[in-house]
Amino acid sequence: MTSKALQEFLIENLNELKGKGLYNTIEPLEGANGPVITINGKVLINLSSNNYLGLATDSRLKEAAIKAIGTYGVGAGAVRTINGTFDLHLELEEKLADFKQTEAAIAYQSGFNCNMAAISAVMDQQDAILSDELNHASIIDGCRLSKAKVITFAHSNMQDLRAKAQQAISSGKYKKIMVITDGVFSMDGDLARLPEIVNIAEELGLITYVDDAHGSGVLGDGAGTVKHFGLSDRIDFQIGTLSKAIGVVGGYVAGKRELIEWLKVRSRPFLFSTSLTPADVAASIRAIELLGKSTELNKQLWENADYLKAGLSKLGFNIGASETPITPCIIGNETLTQAFSRRLYEEGVYAKSIVFPTVPKGTGRVRNMPTAAHTKKMVDEALAVYEKVGKEFGII
Ligand code: PMP
């Protein structure tokens, strides 16, 4: 028998979400998550995946995954520290360290998991964390899990960061203080002000932690935001995901040898959750090899992104202050934004609406994520739909 209290809680809260229009229905894809997707038999130009380089459907990655399944099977069979570490996992970690120009790296089962693991393995109740107010949910949860005092600073506001860091130091209450930021902020596509953050951190003795989930494979010729700013040896934690530009699944920390050694003996998802599957690892290795050999996909991504951005701006849409391929189309009103996204869908473009509470009230947007796999023809078709729907709504 189910608990009455639980049932009441669930029904009340589900109804509240539905009443407020915040209930997210999931529409399954009938096939791969490529530049074109099929939902309910409807073929759509896909502007909503994180598959920046198109690698999720790349034949070279598929071959590597299939080969690994043939050799190792489909599951790792254990956590990393029992006997779930294959030679493949170590090869991936070496490749990740090279890719990020650090001494070592450790792989986790997801980027989310990685933030939960890494923050709580080094920070505790005697410490403080300065966290950008727009940091990703997994950073927020990782900070909470650590039990450190979390002090948020205004988004990319260096004066606020400095003032709060100085306050934390002069309080004398904390043993270690960390500053933590996304490398690329996923709702607006803006970059963290890493050179300034690093200068403040070095001056005040702060630990630096950058989650570059959306920058890896995208900025710095693919190596990420830290490389883009030339700061590779000045950041303590470089976090990445294997699920976006790399096209597979998994997360990682790249950093100094002792840091990685500590995470391998102390971070809980590494110790207590079965390791990445052989197929995921082999496909990720292949992706990193490809990125190391050529910047062609990266160039194609930026070409497509620049083309889409220029097209939307020319049509008169507000695309915000993005510095990356993430291209918001800021509409404002929440209901209007959702209706706009639905009309795009009806006309054959899949671009998800993002509204409050994910972004501030009144800044509802449709977010576009162009990839290297889109053709110019697809982008032109998407722009034609934007023009039609934009005029229909009186937005342009
Ligand atoms: N960090 C950031 C900044 C992200 O945007 C995401 C993905 N939404 C994650 C971590 C989580 O990564 P993953 O999907 O690999 O769990």
CSV table of C-alpha atoms and ligand atoms in Angstrom, one decimal:
chain,number,residue,atom,x,y,z
A,1,MET,CA,0.0,0.0,0.0
A,2,THR,CA,1.3,3.5,-0.9
A,3,SER,CA,1.7,6.1,1.9
A,4,LYS,CA,-1.2,8.5,2.0
A,5,ALA,CA,1.1,11.4,2.9
A,6,LEU,CA,3.3,10.7,-0.1
A,7,GLN,CA,0.4,10.4,-2.5
A,8,GLU,CA,-1.1,13.7,-1.3
A,9,PHE,CA,2.3,15.4,-1.6
A,10,LEU,CA,2.8,14.1,-5.1
A,11,ILE,CA,-0.7,15.0,-6.4
A,12,GLU,CA,-0.7,18.5,-4.8
A,13,ASN,CA,2.7,19.4,-6.2
A,14,LEU,CA,2.2,17.9,-9.7
A,15,ASN,CA,-1.1,19.8,-10.0
A,16,GLU,CA,0.6,23.0,-8.9
A,17,LEU,CA,3.3,22.6,-11.6
A,18,LYS,CA,0.7,21.8,-14.2
A,19,GLY,CA,-1.4,24.8,-13.1
A,20,LYS,CA,1.6,27.1,-13.4
A,21,GLY,CA,2.6,25.8,-16.9
A,22,LEU,CA,5.9,24.5,-15.5
A,23,TYR,CA,5.2,20.8,-16.1
A,24,ASN,CA,7.7,19.6,-18.7
A,25,THR,CA,6.4,16.9,-21.0
A,26,ILE,CA,9.0,14.8,-22.6
A,27,GLU,CA,8.8,14.0,-26.3
A,28,PRO,CA,10.9,11.0,-27.3
A,29,LEU,CA,13.0,11.1,-30.4
A,30,GLU,CA,12.4,8.4,-33.0
A,31,GLY,CA,16.0,7.9,-34.0
A,32,ALA,CA,19.3,9.6,-33.5
A,33,ASN,CA,19.9,13.1,-32.0
A,34,GLY,CA,21.4,14.6,-35.1
A,35,PRO,CA,20.9,17.9,-36.9
A,36,VAL,CA,17.5,16.7,-38.0
A,37,ILE,CA,15.3,14.7,-35.6
A,38,THR,CA,11.9,13.0,-35.7
A,39,ILE,CA,9.3,13.3,-33.1
A,40,ASN,CA,5.8,11.8,-33.5
A,41,GLY,CA,6.6,11.2,-37.1
A,42,LYS,CA,7.4,14.9,-37.6
A,43,VAL,CA,10.8,15.7,-39.1
A,44,LEU,CA,12.4,18.8,-37.5
A,45,ILE,CA,15.6,20.8,-37.8
A,46,ASN,CA,17.2,20.3,-34.4
A,47,LEU,CA,18.5,23.4,-32.6
A,48,SER,CA,18.4,22.1,-29.1
A,49,SER,CA,21.0,19.4,-28.6
A,50,ASN,CA,24.5,19.8,-27.0
A,51,ASN,CA,26.0,17.6,-29.7
A,52,TYR,CA,28.2,20.6,-30.8
A,53,LEU,CA,30.5,18.7,-33.2
A,54,GLY,CA,28.0,16.2,-34.4
A,55,LEU,CA,30.0,13.4,-32.8
A,56,ALA,CA,27.0,11.7,-31.2
A,57,THR,CA,26.2,10.1,-34.5
A,58,ASP,CA,29.8,10.0,-36.0
A,59,SER,CA,30.6,6.6,-37.7
A,60,ARG,CA,34.1,6.6,-36.3
A,61,LEU,CA,32.8,6.8,-32.7
A,62,LYS,CA,30.2,4.1,-33.4
A,63,GLU,CA,32.9,1.8,-34.8
A,64,ALA,CA,35.1,2.3,-31.7
A,65,ALA,CA,32.1,1.6,-29.4
A,66,ILE,CA,31.1,-1.5,-31.2
A,67,LYS,CA,34.7,-2.8,-31.2
A,68,ALA,CA,35.0,-2.2,-27.5
A,69,ILE,CA,31.7,-4.0,-26.8
A,70,GLY,CA,33.1,-7.0,-28.8
A,71,THR,CA,36.3,-7.0,-26.6
A,72,TYR,CA,35.0,-6.0,-23.2
A,73,GLY,CA,31.3,-6.5,-23.2
A,74,VAL,CA,28.6,-3.9,-22.5
A,75,GLY,CA,29.1,-3.3,-18.7
A,76,ALA,CA,32.1,-2.5,-16.6
A,77,GLY,CA,31.0,-5.0,-13.9
A,78,ALA,CA,32.2,-3.1,-10.9
A,79,VAL,CA,33.2,0.3,-9.5
A,80,ARG,CA,36.6,1.6,-10.5
A,81,THR,CA,38.4,0.7,-7.3
A,82,ILE,CA,37.2,-3.0,-7.2
A,83,ASN,CA,37.8,-4.3,-10.7
A,84,GLY,CA,35.9,-1.9,-12.9
A,85,THR,CA,39.0,-0.1,-14.2
A,86,PHE,CA,39.9,-1.4,-17.7
A,87,ASP,CA,43.1,-0.3,-19.6
A,88,LEU,CA,40.6,1.7,-21.7
A,89,HIS,CA,39.7,3.9,-18.7
A,90,LEU,CA,43.3,4.7,-18.0
A,91,GLU,CA,43.9,5.5,-21.7
A,92,LEU,CA,40.9,7.9,-21.7
A,93,GLU,CA,42.3,9.6,-18.6
A,94,GLU,CA,45.7,10.0,-20.2
A,95,LYS,CA,44.1,11.4,-23.3
A,96,LEU,CA,42.0,13.8,-21.3
A,97,ALA,CA,45.0,15.1,-19.4
A,98,ASP,CA,46.8,15.7,-22.7
A,99,PHE,CA,43.7,17.4,-24.2
A,100,LYS,CA,43.5,19.7,-21.2
A,101,GLN,CA,47.3,20.2,-20.9
A,102,THR,CA,47.3,19.0,-17.3
A,103,GLU,CA,49.3,16.4,-15.4
A,104,ALA,CA,46.5,14.0,-14.9
A,105,ALA,CA,42.7,13.5,-15.2
A,106,ILE,CA,39.9,11.3,-13.7
A,107,ALA,CA,36.8,10.2,-15.5
A,108,TYR,CA,33.3,9.9,-13.9
A,109,GLN,CA,30.0,8.6,-15.1
A,110,SER,CA,28.6,12.1,-15.9
A,111,GLY,CA,29.4,15.7,-15.7
A,112,PHE,CA,26.7,16.1,-13.0
A,113,ASN,CA,28.2,13.3,-11.0
A,114,CYS,CA,31.7,14.8,-11.5
A,115,ASN,CA,30.7,18.1,-9.8
A,116,MET,CA,29.1,16.2,-6.9
A,117,ALA,CA,32.2,14.1,-6.6
A,118,ALA,CA,35.0,16.7,-6.9
A,119,ILE,CA,33.7,19.6,-4.8
A,120,SER,CA,32.7,17.4,-1.9
A,121,ALA,CA,36.0,15.5,-2.0
A,122,VAL,CA,38.1,18.6,-1.2
A,123,MET,CA,35.8,21.0,0.6
A,124,ASP,CA,34.1,20.6,4.0
A,125,GLN,CA,32.4,22.5,6.8
A,126,GLN,CA,35.6,24.4,7.7
A,127,ASP,CA,35.7,25.9,4.1
A,128,ALA,CA,33.9,28.5,2.0
A,129,ILE,CA,33.0,28.4,-1.7
A,130,LEU,CA,32.5,31.6,-3.8
A,131,SER,CA,30.0,30.6,-6.5
A,132,ASP,CA,28.8,32.6,-9.5
A,133,GLU,CA,25.0,33.0,-9.1
A,134,LEU,CA,24.4,31.5,-12.5
A,135,ASN,CA,26.4,28.3,-12.0
A,136,HIS,CA,25.0,25.0,-13.1
A,137,ALA,CA,22.7,23.0,-10.9
A,138,SER,CA,25.3,20.3,-10.5
A,139,ILE,CA,27.8,22.8,-9.1
A,140,ILE,CA,25.1,24.1,-6.7
A,141,ASP,CA,24.4,20.5,-5.5
A,142,GLY,CA,28.1,19.7,-5.2
A,143,CYS,CA,28.6,22.7,-3.1
A,144,ARG,CA,25.7,21.8,-0.8
A,145,LEU,CA,27.0,18.2,-0.5
A,146,SER,CA,30.4,19.5,0.6
A,147,LYS,CA,28.8,21.3,3.7
A,148,ALA,CA,31.1,24.3,3.0
A,149,LYS,CA,29.7,27.8,3.5
A,150,VAL,CA,28.4,28.8,0.0
A,151,ILE,CA,28.7,32.5,-0.8
A,152,THR,CA,27.2,33.4,-4.2
A,153,PHE,CA,28.6,36.4,-6.1
A,154,ALA,CA,26.7,38.4,-8.7
A,155,HIS,CA,27.1,37.0,-12.2
A,156,SER,CA,30.6,37.7,-13.5
A,157,ASN,CA,30.8,40.7,-11.2
A,158,MET,CA,34.5,40.9,-10.3
A,159,GLN,CA,34.0,43.6,-7.7
A,160,ASP,CA,31.5,41.5,-5.9
A,161,LEU,CA,33.7,38.5,-6.1
A,162,ARG,CA,36.7,40.4,-4.7
A,163,ALA,CA,34.7,42.0,-1.9
A,164,LYS,CA,33.2,38.7,-0.8
A,165,ALA,CA,36.5,36.9,-1.0
A,166,GLN,CA,38.2,39.5,1.2
A,167,GLN,CA,35.3,39.4,3.6
A,168,ALA,CA,35.6,35.6,3.9
A,169,ILE,CA,39.3,35.8,4.4
A,170,SER,CA,39.2,38.6,7.0
A,171,SER,CA,36.5,36.7,9.0
A,172,GLY,CA,39.2,34.1,9.8
A,173,LYS,CA,36.5,31.5,9.8
A,174,TYR,CA,37.6,29.3,6.8
A,175,LYS,CA,40.5,27.0,6.2
A,176,LYS,CA,40.2,26.9,2.4
A,177,ILE,CA,38.3,29.1,0.1
A,178,MET,CA,37.4,28.2,-3.5
A,179,VAL,CA,36.1,30.2,-6.4
A,180,ILE,CA,33.9,28.2,-8.7
A,181,THR,CA,32.4,29.2,-12.1
A,182,ASP,CA,31.0,27.8,-15.3
A,183,GLY,CA,33.5,28.5,-18.2
A,184,VAL,CA,30.5,29.1,-20.5
A,185,PHE,CA,27.1,30.0,-19.1
A,186,SER,CA,24.6,27.9,-20.9
A,187,MET,CA,21.6,30.2,-20.9
A,188,ASP,CA,23.2,33.2,-22.5
A,189,GLY,CA,26.4,31.8,-24.0
A,190,ASP,CA,28.6,34.3,-22.3
A,191,LEU,CA,32.1,33.4,-21.0
A,192,ALA,CA,33.3,33.6,-17.4
A,193,ARG,CA,35.9,36.4,-16.9
A,194,LEU,CA,38.6,33.8,-16.2
A,195,PRO,CA,41.7,36.0,-16.5
A,196,GLU,CA,40.3,38.4,-13.8
A,197,ILE,CA,39.1,35.5,-11.7
A,198,VAL,CA,42.5,33.9,-11.8
A,199,ASN,CA,44.2,37.1,-10.9
A,200,ILE,CA,42.0,37.6,-7.9
A,201,ALA,CA,42.4,34.0,-6.9
A,202,GLU,CA,46.2,34.2,-7.1
A,203,GLU,CA,46.3,37.4,-5.2
A,204,LEU,CA,44.1,36.2,-2.4
A,205,GLY,CA,45.1,32.5,-2.4
A,206,LEU,CA,41.8,31.0,-3.6
A,207,ILE,CA,41.4,27.5,-5.1
A,208,THR,CA,40.1,27.8,-8.7
A,209,TYR,CA,37.4,25.5,-10.2
A,210,VAL,CA,36.1,25.9,-13.7
A,211,ASP,CA,33.3,23.8,-15.1
A,212,ASP,CA,33.8,23.9,-18.9
A,213,ALA,CA,31.0,21.6,-20.0
A,214,HIS,CA,30.0,24.0,-22.8
A,215,GLY,CA,33.5,25.2,-23.6
A,216,SER,CA,35.3,22.0,-24.3
A,217,GLY,CA,35.4,21.1,-28.0
A,218,VAL,CA,34.1,24.6,-28.7
A,219,LEU,CA,36.6,27.2,-27.5
A,220,GLY,CA,40.4,27.3,-27.6
A,221,ASP,CA,40.4,25.3,-30.9
A,222,GLY,CA,38.5,22.6,-29.0
A,223,ALA,CA,40.6,22.4,-25.8
A,224,GLY,CA,38.2,24.7,-23.9
A,225,THR,CA,37.8,28.1,-22.3
A,226,VAL,CA,40.8,27.8,-20.1
A,227,LYS,CA,43.1,27.2,-23.1
A,228,HIS,CA,41.2,30.0,-24.9
A,229,PHE,CA,42.4,32.4,-22.2
A,230,GLY,CA,45.9,30.8,-22.0
A,231,LEU,CA,45.4,29.8,-18.3
A,232,SER,CA,46.0,26.1,-18.5
A,233,ASP,CA,48.6,26.0,-15.7
A,234,ARG,CA,46.8,28.5,-13.5
A,235,ILE,CA,43.5,26.7,-12.7
A,236,ASP,CA,43.3,24.0,-10.1
A,237,PHE,CA,40.2,22.1,-11.3
A,238,GLN,CA,39.2,21.9,-14.9
A,239,ILE,CA,35.9,20.1,-15.2
A,240,GLY,CA,34.5,18.8,-18.5
A,241,THR,CA,31.8,16.5,-19.8
A,242,LEU,CA,32.0,13.8,-22.4
A,243,SER,CA,28.3,14.3,-23.2
A,244,LYS,CA,28.3,17.5,-25.2
A,245,ALA,CA,31.0,18.2,-27.8
A,246,ILE,CA,32.5,14.8,-27.2
A,247,GLY,CA,29.1,13.3,-28.1
A,248,VAL,CA,29.0,10.4,-25.6
A,249,VAL,CA,28.5,10.5,-21.8
A,250,GLY,CA,30.7,11.0,-18.8
A,251,GLY,CA,32.5,13.7,-16.9
A,252,TYR,CA,36.1,14.4,-15.9
A,253,VAL,CA,38.4,16.5,-13.8
A,254,ALA,CA,41.8,17.5,-15.2
A,255,GLY,CA,44.4,18.9,-12.9
A,256,LYS,CA,47.6,18.3,-11.0
A,257,ARG,CA,48.8,14.7,-10.2
A,258,GLU,CA,48.1,15.0,-6.4
A,259,LEU,CA,44.6,16.3,-7.0
A,260,ILE,CA,43.7,13.4,-9.3
A,261,GLU,CA,45.3,10.9,-6.9
A,262,TRP,CA,43.2,12.3,-4.0
A,263,LEU,CA,40.0,12.2,-6.1
A,264,LYS,CA,40.7,8.5,-7.0
A,265,VAL,CA,40.8,7.6,-3.3
A,266,ARG,CA,38.2,9.9,-1.9
A,267,SER,CA,35.5,10.9,-4.4
A,268,ARG,CA,32.4,8.9,-3.7
A,269,PRO,CA,31.0,8.2,-7.3
A,270,PHE,CA,34.4,6.9,-8.2
A,271,LEU,CA,34.4,4.6,-5.2
A,272,PHE,CA,30.8,3.6,-5.1
A,273,SER,CA,29.2,3.7,-8.6
A,274,THR,CA,30.0,1.3,-11.5
A,275,SER,CA,32.4,2.8,-14.0
A,276,LEU,CA,31.7,4.1,-17.5
A,277,THR,CA,30.9,1.4,-20.0
A,278,PRO,CA,33.6,0.2,-22.4
A,279,ALA,CA,31.6,1.5,-25.4
A,280,ASP,CA,31.3,5.0,-23.8
A,281,VAL,CA,35.0,5.1,-23.0
A,282,ALA,CA,36.2,3.8,-26.4
A,283,ALA,CA,33.9,6.3,-28.2
A,284,SER,CA,35.2,9.1,-26.0
A,285,ILE,CA,38.8,8.2,-26.7
A,286,ARG,CA,38.1,8.2,-30.4
A,287,ALA,CA,36.5,11.6,-30.2
A,288,ILE,CA,39.4,13.1,-28.3
A,289,GLU,CA,41.8,11.7,-30.8
A,290,LEU,CA,39.8,13.3,-33.6
A,291,LEU,CA,39.8,16.6,-31.9
A,292,GLY,CA,43.6,16.4,-31.4
A,293,LYS,CA,44.2,15.7,-35.1
A,294,SER,CA,42.0,18.3,-36.7
A,295,THR,CA,40.1,21.5,-35.9
A,296,GLU,CA,37.9,21.0,-38.9
A,297,LEU,CA,34.7,20.2,-36.9
A,298,ASN,CA,35.4,23.1,-34.5
A,299,LYS,CA,35.7,25.5,-37.5
A,300,GLN,CA,32.5,24.2,-39.0
A,301,LEU,CA,30.7,24.7,-35.7
A,302,TRP,CA,31.7,28.3,-35.5
A,303,GLU,CA,30.9,28.9,-39.2
A,304,ASN,CA,27.4,27.6,-38.6
A,305,ALA,CA,27.0,29.5,-35.4
A,306,ASP,CA,28.2,32.8,-36.9
A,307,TYR,CA,25.9,32.3,-39.9
A,308,LEU,CA,22.8,31.6,-37.6
A,309,LYS,CA,23.6,34.5,-35.3
A,310,ALA,CA,24.1,36.9,-38.2
A,311,GLY,CA,20.8,35.7,-39.8
A,312,LEU,CA,18.8,36.1,-36.6
A,313,SER,CA,20.2,39.5,-35.9
A,314,LYS,CA,19.6,40.7,-39.4
A,315,LEU,CA,16.0,39.6,-39.1
A,316,GLY,CA,15.7,41.8,-36.0
A,317,PHE,CA,15.8,39.2,-33.2
A,318,ASN,CA,17.5,40.0,-29.9
A,319,ILE,CA,20.2,37.4,-29.5
A,320,GLY,CA,21.7,38.8,-26.3
A,321,ALA,CA,25.4,38.9,-25.6
A,322,SER,CA,26.5,35.4,-26.5
A,323,GLU,CA,30.2,34.8,-27.1
A,324,THR,CA,29.8,31.2,-28.1
A,325,PRO,CA,27.6,29.1,-30.5
A,326,ILE,CA,24.8,29.1,-27.8
A,327,THR,CA,22.4,31.5,-29.4
A,328,PRO,CA,19.4,32.7,-27.3
A,329,CYS,CA,16.5,34.5,-29.0
A,330,ILE,CA,15.2,36.6,-26.2
A,331,ILE,CA,11.5,37.1,-26.4
A,332,GLY,CA,10.7,38.3,-22.9
A,333,ASN,CA,7.2,37.3,-21.8
A,334,GLU,CA,7.0,33.6,-20.6
A,335,THR,CA,3.7,32.7,-22.3
A,336,LEU,CA,4.7,34.4,-25.5
A,337,THR,CA,8.1,32.6,-25.5
A,338,GLN,CA,6.4,29.2,-25.1
A,339,ALA,CA,3.9,29.9,-27.8
A,340,PHE,CA,6.7,31.1,-30.1
A,341,SER,CA,8.6,27.9,-29.6
A,342,ARG,CA,5.5,25.8,-30.3
A,343,ARG,CA,4.9,27.6,-33.6
A,344,LEU,CA,8.6,27.0,-34.6
A,345,TYR,CA,7.9,23.4,-33.9
A,346,GLU,CA,4.8,23.3,-36.0
A,347,GLU,CA,6.8,24.9,-38.8
A,348,GLY,CA,9.6,22.3,-38.5
A,349,VAL,CA,12.2,23.8,-36.1
A,350,TYR,CA,12.9,22.3,-32.7
A,351,ALA,CA,14.2,25.1,-30.5
A,352,LYS,CA,13.2,24.8,-26.8
A,353,SER,CA,11.9,27.7,-24.8
A,354,ILE,CA,13.6,28.5,-21.6
A,355,VAL,CA,11.7,30.6,-19.1
A,356,PHE,CA,11.5,31.5,-15.4
A,357,PRO,CA,12.7,30.0,-13.0
A,358,THR,CA,15.5,28.7,-15.2
A,359,VAL,CA,16.2,32.3,-16.4
A,360,PRO,CA,15.1,35.6,-14.7
A,361,LYS,CA,11.4,36.7,-15.1
A,362,GLY,CA,10.7,38.6,-18.3
A,363,THR,CA,13.7,37.2,-20.1
A,364,GLY,CA,12.1,34.1,-21.6
A,365,ARG,CA,14.0,32.9,-24.7
A,366,VAL,CA,14.2,30.3,-27.3
A,367,ARG,CA,17.7,28.8,-27.2
A,368,ASN,CA,19.4,27.7,-30.3
A,369,MET,CA,22.4,25.3,-30.3
A,370,PRO,CA,23.8,25.1,-33.9
A,371,THR,CA,26.3,22.2,-34.5
A,372,ALA,CA,29.0,21.3,-36.9
A,373,ALA,CA,26.6,18.8,-38.4
A,374,HIS,CA,24.1,21.3,-39.7
A,375,THR,CA,24.3,22.2,-43.3
A,376,LYS,CA,23.9,25.8,-44.6
A,377,LYS,CA,20.6,24.7,-46.2
A,378,MET,CA,19.3,23.6,-42.8
A,379,VAL,CA,20.3,26.9,-41.2
A,380,ASP,CA,18.6,28.8,-44.1
A,381,GLU,CA,15.5,26.8,-43.6
A,382,ALA,CA,15.5,27.5,-39.9
A,383,LEU,CA,16.0,31.2,-40.5
A,384,ALA,CA,13.1,31.2,-43.0
A,385,VAL,CA,10.8,29.7,-40.3
A,386,TYR,CA,12.1,32.2,-37.7
A,387,GLU,CA,11.2,35.0,-40.1
A,388,LYS,CA,7.7,33.7,-40.7
A,389,VAL,CA,6.9,33.0,-37.1
A,390,GLY,CA,8.7,36.2,-35.9
A,391,LYS,CA,6.5,38.3,-38.2
A,392,GLU,CA,3.4,36.4,-37.2
A,393,PHE,CA,4.0,37.2,-33.5
A,394,GLY,CA,4.9,40.8,-34.3
A,395,ILE,CA,8.4,40.3,-32.7
A,396,ILE,CA,10.3,41.4,-35.8
B,1,PMP,N1,28.0,21.3,-15.9
B,1,PMP,C1,27.4,22.2,-16.8
B,1,PMP,C2,27.9,23.6,-16.8
B,1,PMP,C3,26.4,21.7,-17.6
B,1,PMP,O1,25.8,22.5,-18.5
B,1,PMP,C4,26.0,20.4,-17.6
B,1,PMP,C5,25.0,19.8,-18.5
B,1,PMP,N2,23.8,20.3,-18.6
B,1,PMP,C6,26.6,19.5,-16.6
B,1,PMP,C7,27.6,20.0,-15.8
B,1,PMP,C8,26.2,18.1,-16.5
B,1,PMP,O2,26.9,17.3,-17.4
B,1,PMP,P1,26.3,15.9,-17.8
B,1,PMP,O3,25.2,16.1,-18.8
B,1,PMP,O4,27.5,15.3,-18.5
B,1,PMP,O5,25.9,15.2,-16.6
